[in-house]
Amino acid sequence: MDIRPATRDDRERIRAVARETWHNTYDELEPETIDRTIDEWYGDDALETALSKPGTAFLVAVTESPERDAADDGSQAGGEIVGFAHGVVTEDEGDVLRLSVHPDHQGEGIGTALYERLREDLRDFNMERMRAIDLASNEGGREFYESHGFEPTDEADVEIGGERRREVVYTLEL
């Protein structure tokens, strides 16, 4: 597996991983709500901003393929994007905005590899603490963040599909 910066050519594959992960993770959301949210949060404009905003890191995990010839965009020919992480630093605080691993590849260490690389990349921006925000219903997300030293420090609400959903804010002091 290779972890590399995301490119514009990765947008469709990032959306596909996000869609599969959300449908697998958030049972309380209607499938149509998930699809609309993915289209909005991971649309071309949103991803363009995420890929180009200063203080931002957007990474993808790509499976290695038997064909090791590099493609024009630096990705490996035939490799499949199986996860991604997106984070941003504002002043001295880093936020994990998105961290997703395709359900078929969860439990393989991909999420940890993405998190560790994201943390390393964001440290280059003088980050002193990290936060991650996830829906309170995501038990796997809670277990992941807490296993990496994050502690629940706050709660907030987010609107998804016209309904308010509870989020948990996890914080890690560095």
JSON list of N, CA, C and O in Angstrom, two decimals, residues 80-103:
[
{"chain": "A", "resi": 80, "resn": "GLU", "atom": "N", "xyz": [-5.72, 0.80, -6.53]},
{"chain": "A", "resi": 80, "resn": "GLU", "atom": "CA", "xyz": [-7.09, 1.17, -6.15]},
{"chain": "A", "resi": 80, "resn": "GLU", "atom": "C", "xyz": [-7.04, 2.03, -4.88]},
{"chain": "A", "resi": 80, "resn": "GLU", "atom": "O", "xyz": [-6.36, 1.66, -3.92]},
{"chain": "A", "resi": 81, "resn": "ILE", "atom": "N", "xyz": [-7.74, 3.15, -4.88]},
{"chain": "A", "resi": 81, "resn": "ILE", "atom": "CA", "xyz": [-7.84, 3.97, -3.67]},
{"chain": "A", "resi": 81, "resn": "ILE", "atom": "C", "xyz": [-8.79, 3.25, -2.71]},
{"chain": "A", "resi": 81, "resn": "ILE", "atom": "O", "xyz": [-9.93, 2.94, -3.05]},
{"chain": "A", "resi": 82, "resn": "VAL", "atom": "N", "xyz": [-8.27, 2.96, -1.51]},
{"chain": "A", "resi": 82, "resn": "VAL", "atom": "CA", "xyz": [-9.05, 2.23, -0.52]},
{"chain": "A", "resi": 82, "resn": "VAL", "atom": "C", "xyz": [-9.30, 3.06, 0.73]},
{"chain": "A", "resi": 82, "resn": "VAL", "atom": "O", "xyz": [-9.98, 2.61, 1.65]},
{"chain": "A", "resi": 83, "resn": "GLY", "atom": "N", "xyz": [-8.76, 4.27, 0.77]},
{"chain": "A", "resi": 83, "resn": "GLY", "atom": "CA", "xyz": [-8.98, 5.14, 1.92]},
{"chain": "A", "resi": 83, "resn": "GLY", "atom": "C", "xyz": [-8.42, 6.52, 1.66]},
{"chain": "A", "resi": 83, "resn": "GLY", "atom": "O", "xyz": [-7.65, 6.72, 0.71]},
{"chain": "A", "resi": 84, "resn": "PHE", "atom": "N", "xyz": [-8.83, 7.47, 2.50]},
{"chain": "A", "resi": 84, "resn": "PHE", "atom": "CA", "xyz": [-8.31, 8.83, 2.37]},
{"chain": "A", "resi": 84, "resn": "PHE", "atom": "C", "xyz": [-8.41, 9.54, 3.71]},
{"chain": "A", "resi": 84, "resn": "PHE", "atom": "O", "xyz": [-9.17, 9.15, 4.60]},
{"chain": "A", "resi": 85, "resn": "ALA", "atom": "N", "xyz": [-7.59, 10.58, 3.85]},
{"chain": "A", "resi": 85, "resn": "ALA", "atom": "CA", "xyz": [-7.60, 11.42, 5.04]},
{"chain": "A", "resi": 85, "resn": "ALA", "atom": "C", "xyz": [-7.42, 12.86, 4.61]},
{"chain": "A", "resi": 85, "resn": "ALA", "atom": "O", "xyz": [-6.66, 13.15, 3.68]},
{"chain": "A", "resi": 86, "resn": "HIS", "atom": "N", "xyz": [-8.14, 13.75, 5.28]},
{"chain": "A", "resi": 86, "resn": "HIS", "atom": "CA", "xyz": [-8.09, 15.18, 4.96]},
{"chain": "A", "resi": 86, "resn": "HIS", "atom": "C", "xyz": [-8.00, 15.94, 6.27]},
{"chain": "A", "resi": 86, "resn": "HIS", "atom": "O", "xyz": [-8.81, 15.73, 7.17]},
{"chain": "A", "resi": 87, "resn": "GLY", "atom": "N", "xyz": [-7.00, 16.78, 6.38]},
{"chain": "A", "resi": 87, "resn": "GLY", "atom": "CA", "xyz": [-6.83, 17.58, 7.58]},
{"chain": "A", "resi": 87, "resn": "GLY", "atom": "C", "xyz": [-6.36, 18.97, 7.24]},
{"chain": "A", "resi": 87, "resn": "GLY", "atom": "O", "xyz": [-5.82, 19.22, 6.17]},
{"chain": "A", "resi": 88, "resn": "VAL", "atom": "N", "xyz": [-6.56, 19.87, 8.18]},
{"chain": "A", "resi": 88, "resn": "VAL", "atom": "CA", "xyz": [-6.17, 21.26, 8.00]},
{"chain": "A", "resi": 88, "resn": "VAL", "atom": "C", "xyz": [-5.69, 21.82, 9.33]},
{"chain": "A", "resi": 88, "resn": "VAL", "atom": "O", "xyz": [-6.17, 21.41, 10.39]},
{"chain": "A", "resi": 89, "resn": "VAL", "atom": "N", "xyz": [-4.74, 22.74, 9.26]},
{"chain": "A", "resi": 89, "resn": "VAL", "atom": "CA", "xyz": [-4.23, 23.40, 10.47]},
{"chain": "A", "resi": 89, "resn": "VAL", "atom": "C", "xyz": [-4.63, 24.86, 10.43]},
{"chain": "A", "resi": 89, "resn": "VAL", "atom": "O", "xyz": [-4.47, 25.54, 9.42]},
{"chain": "A", "resi": 90, "resn": "THR", "atom": "N", "xyz": [-5.19, 25.33, 11.54]},
{"chain": "A", "resi": 90, "resn": "THR", "atom": "CA", "xyz": [-5.50, 26.74, 11.74]},
{"chain": "A", "resi": 90, "resn": "THR", "atom": "C", "xyz": [-4.78, 27.16, 13.02]},
{"chain": "A", "resi": 90, "resn": "THR", "atom": "O", "xyz": [-5.05, 26.59, 14.08]},
{"chain": "A", "resi": 91, "resn": "GLU", "atom": "N", "xyz": [-3.87, 28.10, 12.87]},
{"chain": "A", "resi": 91, "resn": "GLU", "atom": "CA", "xyz": [-3.00, 28.53, 13.97]},
{"chain": "A", "resi": 91, "resn": "GLU", "atom": "C", "xyz": [-2.24, 27.32, 14.49]},
{"chain": "A", "resi": 91, "resn": "GLU", "atom": "O", "xyz": [-1.46, 26.75, 13.75]},
{"chain": "A", "resi": 92, "resn": "ASP", "atom": "N", "xyz": [-2.49, 26.87, 15.74]},
{"chain": "A", "resi": 92, "resn": "ASP", "atom": "CA", "xyz": [-1.73, 25.73, 16.26]},
{"chain": "A", "resi": 92, "resn": "ASP", "atom": "C", "xyz": [-2.59, 24.48, 16.43]},
{"chain": "A", "resi": 92, "resn": "ASP", "atom": "O", "xyz": [-2.18, 23.53, 17.08]},
{"chain": "A", "resi": 93, "resn": "GLU", "atom": "N", "xyz": [-3.77, 24.47, 15.82]},
{"chain": "A", "resi": 93, "resn": "GLU", "atom": "CA", "xyz": [-4.68, 23.34, 15.99]},
{"chain": "A", "resi": 93, "resn": "GLU", "atom": "C", "xyz": [-4.95, 22.66, 14.65]},
{"chain": "A", "resi": 93, "resn": "GLU", "atom": "O", "xyz": [-5.31, 23.32, 13.67]},
{"chain": "A", "resi": 94, "resn": "GLY", "atom": "N", "xyz": [-4.76, 21.35, 14.63]},
{"chain": "A", "resi": 94, "resn": "GLY", "atom": "CA", "xyz": [-5.05, 20.58, 13.43]},
{"chain": "A", "resi": 94, "resn": "GLY", "atom": "C", "xyz": [-6.38, 19.88, 13.55]},
{"chain": "A", "resi": 94, "resn": "GLY", "atom": "O", "xyz": [-6.72, 19.36, 14.62]},
{"chain": "A", "resi": 95, "resn": "ASP", "atom": "N", "xyz": [-7.14, 19.88, 12.49]},
{"chain": "A", "resi": 95, "resn": "ASP", "atom": "CA", "xyz": [-8.43, 19.19, 12.46]},
{"chain": "A", "resi": 95, "resn": "ASP", "atom": "C", "xyz": [-8.39, 18.05, 11.45]},
{"chain": "A", "resi": 95, "resn": "ASP", "atom": "O", "xyz": [-8.04, 18.27, 10.29]},
{"chain": "A", "resi": 96, "resn": "VAL", "atom": "N", "xyz": [-8.75, 16.87, 11.91]},
{"chain": "A", "resi": 96, "resn": "VAL", "atom": "CA", "xyz": [-8.97, 15.75, 11.00]},
{"chain": "A", "resi": 96, "resn": "VAL", "atom": "C", "xyz": [-10.38, 15.94, 10.49]},
{"chain": "A", "resi": 96, "resn": "VAL", "atom": "O", "xyz": [-11.36, 15.73, 11.22]},
{"chain": "A", "resi": 97, "resn": "LEU", "atom": "N", "xyz": [-10.51, 16.40, 9.26]},
{"chain": "A", "resi": 97, "resn": "LEU", "atom": "CA", "xyz": [-11.82, 16.68, 8.70]},
{"chain": "A", "resi": 97, "resn": "LEU", "atom": "C", "xyz": [-12.49, 15.41, 8.19]},
{"chain": "A", "resi": 97, "resn": "LEU", "atom": "O", "xyz": [-13.71, 15.26, 8.31]},
{"chain": "A", "resi": 98, "resn": "ARG", "atom": "N", "xyz": [-11.70, 14.54, 7.60]},
{"chain": "A", "resi": 98, "resn": "ARG", "atom": "CA", "xyz": [-12.24, 13.30, 7.06]},
{"chain": "A", "resi": 98, "resn": "ARG", "atom": "C", "xyz": [-11.17, 12.21, 7.15]},
{"chain": "A", "resi": 98, "resn": "ARG", "atom": "O", "xyz": [-10.00, 12.46, 6.86]},
{"chain": "A", "resi": 99, "resn": "LEU", "atom": "N", "xyz": [-11.60, 11.03, 7.53]},
{"chain": "A", "resi": 99, "resn": "LEU", "atom": "CA", "xyz": [-10.74, 9.85, 7.56]},
{"chain": "A", "resi": 99, "resn": "LEU", "atom": "C", "xyz": [-11.64, 8.67, 7.25]},
{"chain": "A", "resi": 99, "resn": "LEU", "atom": "O", "xyz": [-12.50, 8.32, 8.06]},
{"chain": "A", "resi": 100, "resn": "SER", "atom": "N", "xyz": [-11.48, 8.10, 6.07]},
{"chain": "A", "resi": 100, "resn": "SER", "atom": "CA", "xyz": [-12.35, 7.01, 5.64]},
{"chain": "A", "resi": 100, "resn": "SER", "atom": "C", "xyz": [-11.54, 5.88, 5.02]},
{"chain": "A", "resi": 100, "resn": "SER", "atom": "O", "xyz": [-10.61, 6.14, 4.26]},
{"chain": "A", "resi": 101, "resn": "VAL", "atom": "N", "xyz": [-11.94, 4.66, 5.35]},
{"chain": "A", "resi": 101, "resn": "VAL", "atom": "CA", "xyz": [-11.37, 3.47, 4.74]},
{"chain": "A", "resi": 101, "resn": "VAL", "atom": "C", "xyz": [-12.53, 2.63, 4.22]},
{"chain": "A", "resi": 101, "resn": "VAL", "atom": "O", "xyz": [-13.52, 2.41, 4.93]},
{"chain": "A", "resi": 102, "resn": "HIS", "atom": "N", "xyz": [-12.41, 2.19, 2.98]},
{"chain": "A", "resi": 102, "resn": "HIS", "atom": "CA", "xyz": [-13.46, 1.37, 2.37]},
{"chain": "A", "resi": 102, "resn": "HIS", "atom": "C", "xyz": [-13.77, 0.19, 3.29]},
{"chain": "A", "resi": 102, "resn": "HIS", "atom": "O", "xyz": [-12.85, -0.43, 3.84]},
{"chain": "A", "resi": 103, "resn": "PRO", "atom": "N", "xyz": [-15.05, -0.14, 3.48]},
{"chain": "A", "resi": 103, "resn": "PRO", "atom": "CA", "xyz": [-15.42, -1.23, 4.39]},
{"chain": "A", "resi": 103, "resn": "PRO", "atom": "C", "xyz": [-14.71, -2.56, 4.10]},
{"chain": "A", "resi": 103, "resn": "PRO", "atom": "O", "xyz": [-14.42, -3.31, 5.03]}
]
